[in-house]
GROMACS .gro file of C-alpha atoms in nm:
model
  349
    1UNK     CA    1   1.867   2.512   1.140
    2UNK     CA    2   1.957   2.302   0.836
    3UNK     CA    3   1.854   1.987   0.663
    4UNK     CA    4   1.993   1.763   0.889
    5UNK     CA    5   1.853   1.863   1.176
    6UNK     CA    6   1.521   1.935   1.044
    7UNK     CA    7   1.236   1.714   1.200
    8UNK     CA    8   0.972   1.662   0.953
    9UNK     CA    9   0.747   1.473   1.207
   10UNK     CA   10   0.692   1.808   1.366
   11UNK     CA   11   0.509   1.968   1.086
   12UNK     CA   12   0.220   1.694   1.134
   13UNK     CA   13  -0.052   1.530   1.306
   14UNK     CA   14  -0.117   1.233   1.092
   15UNK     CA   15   0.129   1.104   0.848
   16UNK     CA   16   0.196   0.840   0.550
   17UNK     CA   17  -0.116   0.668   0.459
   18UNK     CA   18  -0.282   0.728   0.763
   19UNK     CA   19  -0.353   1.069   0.660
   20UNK     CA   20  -0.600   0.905   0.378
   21UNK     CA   21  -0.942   1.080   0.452
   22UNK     CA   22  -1.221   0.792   0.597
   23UNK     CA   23  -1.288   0.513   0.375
   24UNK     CA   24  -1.642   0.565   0.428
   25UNK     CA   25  -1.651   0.951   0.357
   26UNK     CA   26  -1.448   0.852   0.032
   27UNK     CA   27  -1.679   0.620  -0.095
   28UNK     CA   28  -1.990   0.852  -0.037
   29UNK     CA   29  -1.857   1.062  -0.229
   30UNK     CA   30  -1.743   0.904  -0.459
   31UNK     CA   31  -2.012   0.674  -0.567
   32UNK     CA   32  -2.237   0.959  -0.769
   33UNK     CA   33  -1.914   1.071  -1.002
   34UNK     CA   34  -1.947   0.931  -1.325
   35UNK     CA   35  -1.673   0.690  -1.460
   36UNK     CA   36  -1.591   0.727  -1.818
   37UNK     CA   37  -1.615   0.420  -2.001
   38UNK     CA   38  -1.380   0.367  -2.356
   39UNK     CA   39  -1.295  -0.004  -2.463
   40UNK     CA   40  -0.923   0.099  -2.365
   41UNK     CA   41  -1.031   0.115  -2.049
   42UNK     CA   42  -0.915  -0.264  -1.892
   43UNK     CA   43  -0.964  -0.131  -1.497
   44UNK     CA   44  -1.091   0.236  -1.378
   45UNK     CA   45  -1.184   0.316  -1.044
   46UNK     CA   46  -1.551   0.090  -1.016
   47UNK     CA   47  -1.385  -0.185  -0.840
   48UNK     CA   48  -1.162   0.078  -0.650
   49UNK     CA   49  -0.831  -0.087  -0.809
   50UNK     CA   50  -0.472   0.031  -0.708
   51UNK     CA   51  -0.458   0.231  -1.040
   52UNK     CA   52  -0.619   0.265  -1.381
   53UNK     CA   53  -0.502   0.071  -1.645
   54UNK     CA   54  -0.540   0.160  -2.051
   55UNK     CA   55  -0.488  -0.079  -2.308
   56UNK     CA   56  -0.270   0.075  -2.640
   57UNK     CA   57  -0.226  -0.258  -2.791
   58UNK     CA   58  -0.215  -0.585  -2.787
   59UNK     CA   59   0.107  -0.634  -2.611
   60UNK     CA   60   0.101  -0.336  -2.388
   61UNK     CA   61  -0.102  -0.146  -2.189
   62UNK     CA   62  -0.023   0.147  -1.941
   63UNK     CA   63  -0.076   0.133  -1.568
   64UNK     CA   64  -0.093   0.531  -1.441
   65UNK     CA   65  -0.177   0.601  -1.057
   66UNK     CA   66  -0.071   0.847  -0.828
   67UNK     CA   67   0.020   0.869  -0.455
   68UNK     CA   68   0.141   1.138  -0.172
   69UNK     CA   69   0.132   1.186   0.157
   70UNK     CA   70   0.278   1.423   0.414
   71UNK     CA   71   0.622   1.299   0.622
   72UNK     CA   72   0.571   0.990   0.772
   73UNK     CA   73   0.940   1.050   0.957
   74UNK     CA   74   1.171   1.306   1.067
   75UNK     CA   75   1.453   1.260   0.813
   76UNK     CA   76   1.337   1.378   0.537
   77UNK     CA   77   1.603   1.159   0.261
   78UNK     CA   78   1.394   0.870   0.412
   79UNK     CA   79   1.068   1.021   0.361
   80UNK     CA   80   1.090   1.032   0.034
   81UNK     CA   81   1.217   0.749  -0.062
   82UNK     CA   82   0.933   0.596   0.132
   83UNK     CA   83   0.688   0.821  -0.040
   84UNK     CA   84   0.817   0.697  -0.400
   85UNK     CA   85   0.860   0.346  -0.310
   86UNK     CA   86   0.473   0.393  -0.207
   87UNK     CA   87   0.338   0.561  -0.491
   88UNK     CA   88   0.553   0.276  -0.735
   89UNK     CA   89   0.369  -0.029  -0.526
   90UNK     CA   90   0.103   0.046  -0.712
   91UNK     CA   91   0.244  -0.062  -1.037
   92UNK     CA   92   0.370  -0.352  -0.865
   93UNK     CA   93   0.043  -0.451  -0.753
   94UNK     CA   94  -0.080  -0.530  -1.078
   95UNK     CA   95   0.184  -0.708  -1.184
   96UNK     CA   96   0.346  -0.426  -1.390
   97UNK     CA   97   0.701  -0.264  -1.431
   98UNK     CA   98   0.751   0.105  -1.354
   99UNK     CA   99   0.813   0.294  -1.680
  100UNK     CA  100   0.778   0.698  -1.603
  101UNK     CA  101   0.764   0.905  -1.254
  102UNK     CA  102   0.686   1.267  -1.200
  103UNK     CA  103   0.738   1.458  -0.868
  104UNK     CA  104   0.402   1.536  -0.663
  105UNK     CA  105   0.586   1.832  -0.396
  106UNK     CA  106   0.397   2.006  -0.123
  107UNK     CA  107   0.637   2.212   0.053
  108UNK     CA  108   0.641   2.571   0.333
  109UNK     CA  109   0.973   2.695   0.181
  110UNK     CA  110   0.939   2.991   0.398
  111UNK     CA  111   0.907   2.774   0.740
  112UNK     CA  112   1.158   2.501   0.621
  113UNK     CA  113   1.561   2.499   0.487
  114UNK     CA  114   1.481   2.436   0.113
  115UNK     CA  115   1.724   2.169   0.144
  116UNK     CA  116   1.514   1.947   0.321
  117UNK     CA  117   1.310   1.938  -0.005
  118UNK     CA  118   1.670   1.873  -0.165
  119UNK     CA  119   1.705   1.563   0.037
  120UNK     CA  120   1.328   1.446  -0.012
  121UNK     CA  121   1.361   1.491  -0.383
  122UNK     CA  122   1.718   1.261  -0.347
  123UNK     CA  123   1.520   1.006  -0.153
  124UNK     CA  124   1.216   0.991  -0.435
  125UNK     CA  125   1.499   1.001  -0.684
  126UNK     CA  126   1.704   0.691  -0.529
  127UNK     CA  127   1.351   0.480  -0.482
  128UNK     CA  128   1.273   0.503  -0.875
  129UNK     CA  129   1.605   0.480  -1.032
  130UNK     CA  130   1.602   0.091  -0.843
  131UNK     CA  131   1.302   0.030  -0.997
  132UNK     CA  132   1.460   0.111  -1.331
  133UNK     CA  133   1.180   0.367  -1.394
  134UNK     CA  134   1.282   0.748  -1.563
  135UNK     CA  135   1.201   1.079  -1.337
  136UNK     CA  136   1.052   1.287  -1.612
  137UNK     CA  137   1.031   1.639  -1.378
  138UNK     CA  138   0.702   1.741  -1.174
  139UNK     CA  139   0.565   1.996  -1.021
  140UNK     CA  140   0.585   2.172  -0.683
  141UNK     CA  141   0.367   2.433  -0.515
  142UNK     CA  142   0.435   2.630  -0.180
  143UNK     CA  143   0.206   2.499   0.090
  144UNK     CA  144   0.162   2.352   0.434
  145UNK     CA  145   0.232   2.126   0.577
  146UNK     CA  146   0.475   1.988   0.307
  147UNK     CA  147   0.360   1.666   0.159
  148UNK     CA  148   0.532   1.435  -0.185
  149UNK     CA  149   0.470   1.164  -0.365
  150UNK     CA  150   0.478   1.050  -0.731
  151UNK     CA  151   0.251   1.004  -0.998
  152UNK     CA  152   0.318   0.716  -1.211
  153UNK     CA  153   0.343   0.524  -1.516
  154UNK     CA  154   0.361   0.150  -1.533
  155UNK     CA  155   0.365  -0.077  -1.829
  156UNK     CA  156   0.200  -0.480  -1.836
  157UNK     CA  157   0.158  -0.730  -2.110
  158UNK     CA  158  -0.292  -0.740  -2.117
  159UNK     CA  159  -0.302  -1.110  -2.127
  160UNK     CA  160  -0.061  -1.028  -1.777
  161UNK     CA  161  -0.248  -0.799  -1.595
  162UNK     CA  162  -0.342  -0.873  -1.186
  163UNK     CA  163  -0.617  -0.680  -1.061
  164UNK     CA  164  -0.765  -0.731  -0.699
  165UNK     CA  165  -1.077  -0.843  -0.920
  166UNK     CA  166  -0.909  -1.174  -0.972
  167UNK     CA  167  -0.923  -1.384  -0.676
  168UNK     CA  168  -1.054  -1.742  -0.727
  169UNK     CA  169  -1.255  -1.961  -0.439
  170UNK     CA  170  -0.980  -2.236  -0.382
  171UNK     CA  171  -0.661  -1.998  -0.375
  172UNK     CA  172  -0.472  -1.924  -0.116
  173UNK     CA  173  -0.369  -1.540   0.049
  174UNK     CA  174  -0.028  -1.468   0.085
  175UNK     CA  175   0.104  -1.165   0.194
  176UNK     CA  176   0.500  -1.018   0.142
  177UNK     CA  177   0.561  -0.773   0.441
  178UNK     CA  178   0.442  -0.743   0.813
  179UNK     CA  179   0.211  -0.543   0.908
  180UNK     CA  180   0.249  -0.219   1.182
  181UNK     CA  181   0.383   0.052   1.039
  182UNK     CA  182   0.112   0.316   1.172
  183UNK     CA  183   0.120   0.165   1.539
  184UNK     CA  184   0.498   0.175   1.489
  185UNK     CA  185   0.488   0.583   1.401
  186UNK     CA  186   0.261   0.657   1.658
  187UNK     CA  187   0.435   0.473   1.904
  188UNK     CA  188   0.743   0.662   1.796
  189UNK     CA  189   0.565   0.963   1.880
  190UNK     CA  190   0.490   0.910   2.215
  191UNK     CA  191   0.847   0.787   2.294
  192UNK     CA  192   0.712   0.401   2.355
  193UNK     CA  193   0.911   0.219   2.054
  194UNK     CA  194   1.279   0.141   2.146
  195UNK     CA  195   1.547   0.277   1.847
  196UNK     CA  196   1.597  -0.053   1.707
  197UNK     CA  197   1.235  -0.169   1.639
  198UNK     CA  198   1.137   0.169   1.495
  199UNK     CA  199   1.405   0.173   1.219
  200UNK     CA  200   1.267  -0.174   1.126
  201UNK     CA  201   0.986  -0.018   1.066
  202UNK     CA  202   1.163   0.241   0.804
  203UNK     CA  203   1.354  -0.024   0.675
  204UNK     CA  204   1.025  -0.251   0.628
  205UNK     CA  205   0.842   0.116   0.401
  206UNK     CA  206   1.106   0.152   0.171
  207UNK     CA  207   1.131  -0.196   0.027
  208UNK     CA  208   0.995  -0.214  -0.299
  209UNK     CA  209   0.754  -0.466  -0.387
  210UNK     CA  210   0.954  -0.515  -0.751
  211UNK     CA  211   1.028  -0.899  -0.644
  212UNK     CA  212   0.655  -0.979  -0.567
  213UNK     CA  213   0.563  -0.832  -0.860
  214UNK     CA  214   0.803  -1.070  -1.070
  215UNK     CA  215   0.725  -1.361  -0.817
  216UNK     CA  216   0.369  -1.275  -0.911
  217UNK     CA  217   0.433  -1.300  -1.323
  218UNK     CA  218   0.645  -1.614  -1.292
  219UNK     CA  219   0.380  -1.776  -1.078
  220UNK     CA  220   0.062  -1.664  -1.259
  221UNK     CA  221  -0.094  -1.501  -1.028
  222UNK     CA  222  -0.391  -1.310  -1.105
  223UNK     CA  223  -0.558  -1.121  -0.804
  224UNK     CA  224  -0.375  -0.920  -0.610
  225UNK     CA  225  -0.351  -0.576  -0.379
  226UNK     CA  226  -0.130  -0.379  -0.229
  227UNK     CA  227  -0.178  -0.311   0.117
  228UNK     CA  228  -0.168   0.080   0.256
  229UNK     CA  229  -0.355   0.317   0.431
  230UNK     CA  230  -0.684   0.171   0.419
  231UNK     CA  231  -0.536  -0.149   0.639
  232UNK     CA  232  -0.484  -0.549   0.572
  233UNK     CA  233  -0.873  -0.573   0.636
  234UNK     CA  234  -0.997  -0.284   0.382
  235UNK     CA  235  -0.781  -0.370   0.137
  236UNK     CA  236  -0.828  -0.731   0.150
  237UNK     CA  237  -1.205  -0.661   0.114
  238UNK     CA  238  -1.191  -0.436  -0.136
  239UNK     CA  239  -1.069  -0.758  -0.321
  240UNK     CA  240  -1.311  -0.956  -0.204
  241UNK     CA  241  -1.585  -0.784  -0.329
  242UNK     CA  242  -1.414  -0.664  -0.638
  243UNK     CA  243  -1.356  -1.040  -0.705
  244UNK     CA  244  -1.706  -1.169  -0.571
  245UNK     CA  245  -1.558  -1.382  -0.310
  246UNK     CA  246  -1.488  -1.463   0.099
  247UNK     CA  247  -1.149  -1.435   0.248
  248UNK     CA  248  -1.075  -1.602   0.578
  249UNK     CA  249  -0.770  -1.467   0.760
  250UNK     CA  250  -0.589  -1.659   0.999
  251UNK     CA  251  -0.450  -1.361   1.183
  252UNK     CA  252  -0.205  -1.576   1.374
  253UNK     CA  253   0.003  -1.593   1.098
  254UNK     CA  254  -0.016  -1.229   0.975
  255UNK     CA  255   0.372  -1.135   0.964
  256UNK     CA  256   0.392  -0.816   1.242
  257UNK     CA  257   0.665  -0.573   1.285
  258UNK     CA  258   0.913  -0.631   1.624
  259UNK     CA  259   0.739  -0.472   1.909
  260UNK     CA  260   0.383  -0.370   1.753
  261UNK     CA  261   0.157  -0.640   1.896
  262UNK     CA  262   0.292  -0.557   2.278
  263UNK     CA  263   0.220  -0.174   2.192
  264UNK     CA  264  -0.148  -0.285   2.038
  265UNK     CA  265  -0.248  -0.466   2.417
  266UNK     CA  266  -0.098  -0.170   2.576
  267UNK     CA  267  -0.344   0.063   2.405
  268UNK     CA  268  -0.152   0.187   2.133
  269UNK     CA  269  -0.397   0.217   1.884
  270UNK     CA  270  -0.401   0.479   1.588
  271UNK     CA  271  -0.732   0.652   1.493
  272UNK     CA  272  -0.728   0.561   1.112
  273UNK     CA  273  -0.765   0.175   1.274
  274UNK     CA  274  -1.151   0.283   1.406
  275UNK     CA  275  -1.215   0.464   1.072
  276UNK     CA  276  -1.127   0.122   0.843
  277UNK     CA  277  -1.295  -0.135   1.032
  278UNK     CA  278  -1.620   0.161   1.036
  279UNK     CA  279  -1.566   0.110   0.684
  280UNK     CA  280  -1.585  -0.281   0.657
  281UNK     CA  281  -1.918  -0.233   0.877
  282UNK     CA  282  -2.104  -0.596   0.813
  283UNK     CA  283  -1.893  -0.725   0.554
  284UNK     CA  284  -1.656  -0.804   0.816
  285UNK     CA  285  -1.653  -1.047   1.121
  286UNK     CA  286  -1.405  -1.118   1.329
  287UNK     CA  287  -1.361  -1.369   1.566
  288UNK     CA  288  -1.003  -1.308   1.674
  289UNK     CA  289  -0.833  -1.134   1.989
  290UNK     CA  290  -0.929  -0.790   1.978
  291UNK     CA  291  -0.507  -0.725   1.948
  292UNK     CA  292  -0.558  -0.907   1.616
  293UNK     CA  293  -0.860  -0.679   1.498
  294UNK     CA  294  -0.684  -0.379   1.511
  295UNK     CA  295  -0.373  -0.506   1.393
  296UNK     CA  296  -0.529  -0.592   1.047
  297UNK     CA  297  -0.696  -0.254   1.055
  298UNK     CA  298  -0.353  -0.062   1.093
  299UNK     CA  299  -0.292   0.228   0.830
  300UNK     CA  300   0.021   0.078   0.645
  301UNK     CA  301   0.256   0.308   0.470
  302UNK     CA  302   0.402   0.133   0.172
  303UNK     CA  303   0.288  -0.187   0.282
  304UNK     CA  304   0.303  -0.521   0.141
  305UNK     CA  305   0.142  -0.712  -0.126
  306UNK     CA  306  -0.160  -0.948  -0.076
  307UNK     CA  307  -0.202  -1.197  -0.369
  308UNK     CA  308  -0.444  -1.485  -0.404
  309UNK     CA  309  -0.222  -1.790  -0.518
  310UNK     CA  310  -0.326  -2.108  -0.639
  311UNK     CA  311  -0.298  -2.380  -0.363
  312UNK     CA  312  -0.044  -2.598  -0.562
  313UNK     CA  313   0.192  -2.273  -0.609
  314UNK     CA  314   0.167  -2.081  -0.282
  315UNK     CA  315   0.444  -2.260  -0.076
  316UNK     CA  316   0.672  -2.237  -0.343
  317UNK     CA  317   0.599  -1.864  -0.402
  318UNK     CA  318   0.664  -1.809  -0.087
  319UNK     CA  319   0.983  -1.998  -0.045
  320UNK     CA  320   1.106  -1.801  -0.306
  321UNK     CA  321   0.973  -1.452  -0.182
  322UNK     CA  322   1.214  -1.630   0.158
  323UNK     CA  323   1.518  -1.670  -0.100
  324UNK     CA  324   1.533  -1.369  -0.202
  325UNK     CA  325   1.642  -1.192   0.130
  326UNK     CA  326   1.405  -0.916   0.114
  327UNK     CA  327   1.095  -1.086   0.243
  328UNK     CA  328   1.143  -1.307   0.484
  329UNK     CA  329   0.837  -1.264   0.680
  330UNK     CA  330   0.598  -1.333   0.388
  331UNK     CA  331   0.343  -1.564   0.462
  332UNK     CA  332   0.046  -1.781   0.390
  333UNK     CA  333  -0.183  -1.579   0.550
  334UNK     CA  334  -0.571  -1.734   0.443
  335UNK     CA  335  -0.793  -1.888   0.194
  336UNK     CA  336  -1.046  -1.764  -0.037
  337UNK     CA  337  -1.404  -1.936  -0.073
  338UNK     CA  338  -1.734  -1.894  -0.253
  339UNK     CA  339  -1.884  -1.598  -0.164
  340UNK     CA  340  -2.264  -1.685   0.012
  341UNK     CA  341  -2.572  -1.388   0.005
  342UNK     CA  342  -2.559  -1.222   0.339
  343UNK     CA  343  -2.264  -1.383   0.465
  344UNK     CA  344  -1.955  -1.150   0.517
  345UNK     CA  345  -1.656  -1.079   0.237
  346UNK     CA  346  -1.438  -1.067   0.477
  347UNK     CA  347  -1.386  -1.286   0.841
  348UNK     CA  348  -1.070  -1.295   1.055
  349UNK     CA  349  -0.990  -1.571   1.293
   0.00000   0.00000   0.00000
């Protein structure tokens, strides 16, 4: 057996970001850590941000975050380079440019052909040398099942800096890639996915979000998230309550992957779905097609990003997110509104 041969997908159950333990669990356990507060400190992990963010002057400060997951495919060149692009979206998210990356590898080198790791690590190494970012090394342990990702460092002018606190009633939602990447996997799986619509799938995780991210600067945007393993609707509420605000989604026009809604009415619906929309609980109401729900509760692996755009902007953001040739599904995909007590963050027509 060799590398190319080698099926990663049969060395796990649950892969890319739907591997993420519950949102729920996470936050219970999370909530009685302390958080260490310095006046450096522009975002830490209170409003459950896509990464930290420290302040070393005025002109700069450093974005650092950190992301891996076990194979989300079977080759394993492509797994990494979705891996990286994943762990880099963060940076993206908050309007930053990738600066430093360091290796986060996982791998059975007594069960597996070392060079599959050789190909993962030239699939990582691919994904951050287009963002223009520097591999500085890593580290790598021997373990099971074998698992990789980045940690990494992102740089962003302070006066420039997007958090998913910064949505504004009034703004628009617009969101860069379709959504179904985990119904796509598990549909792969099971054999239900024809060839074609699966590899849009891959193609769709290891885009990187470097043109939102500039789209984002040039057009002043100010609130945004990147959207992954918790699904469009806990990662859209995490901004809404980060940024005190409602979001309406107009699922209809949610950009989806070719073949994903079909396999969502037939019944193909991953587990980490049920554990995100457990985790919106009452801050969520939906009053879509049940096909919808689930939809925007997918796991995404390197997904998208969702930004809240000022009305007057957003078409013109979008039409040149359309230019580009790497996003042509993004979308307006909602609105953003005052935020009334006991009324949901989040509600999805």
């Amino acid at each position: 057996m060799n590398a190319r041969n080698f099926d990663l997908l049969g060395t796990v159950e649950y892969g890319g970001c739907s591997a993420k333990l519950d949102p729920l669990q996470l936050q219970t356990l999370l909530q009685d850590l302390p958080i260490p507060r310095n006046d450096r400190i522009m975002v830490d992990a209170s409003t459950h941000d896509d990464a930290g963010v420290y302040r070393i002057s005025d002109d700069e400060a450093l974005i650092v975050t950190t992301d891996f997951f076990p194979p989300v495919c079977s080759d394993a060149y492509t797994f990494g380079r979705i891996a990286a692009v994943n762990a880099l979206s963060d940076v993206y998210a908050m309007g930053g440019t990738p600066l430093l990356a360091l290796n986060l590898t996982m791998f059975p080198s007594h069960t597996i052909p070392l060079e599959v790791l050789g190909c993962i690590l030239r699939g990582g190494q691919d994904a951050v040398n287009e963002s223009g970012a520097l591999m500085m090394g890593g580290h790598t342990i021997d373990d099971t099942p074998p698992k990789y990702g980045l940690a990494v460092v992102g740089r962003v002018h302070p006066d420039k800096l997007i958090t998913n606190a910064g949505a504004r009633p009034g703004q628009l939602l617009v969101l860069t890639k379709p959504l179904g990447t985990g119904v796509a996997m598990a549909a792969h799986r099971l054999g239900l996915m024809a060839t074609q619509d699966y590899e849009a799938s891959l193609q769709n995780m290891q885009l990187l979000n470097k043109t939102g991210a500039e789209l984002m600067q040039r057009y002043r945007v100010t609130g945004a998230t990147d959207v992954t393993g918790f699904g469009l609707v806990g990662h859209a509420l995490g901004m809404a309550r980060a940024s005190g605000v409602s979001m309406d989604i107009d699922t209809a026009a949610v950009p989806t992957l070719p073949a994903v809604l079909g396999l969502l009415d037939g019944g193909c619906i991953p587990g980490a779905a049920f554990r995100n929309l457990r985790f919106a609980g009452k801050d969520l109401a939906a009053y879509c097609p049940v096909t919808y729900k689930m939809l925007m509760a997918d796991a995404q692996t390197s997904g998208g990003l969702l930004m809240a755009v000022d009305t007057e902007v957003a078409s013109d953001l979008v039409a040149d997110l359309h230019a580009s040739g790497l996003h042509p599904d993004a979308a307006i995909v909602g609105m953003v509104s005052e935020h009334q007590p006991d009324a949901p963050y989040l509600s999805l027509y």
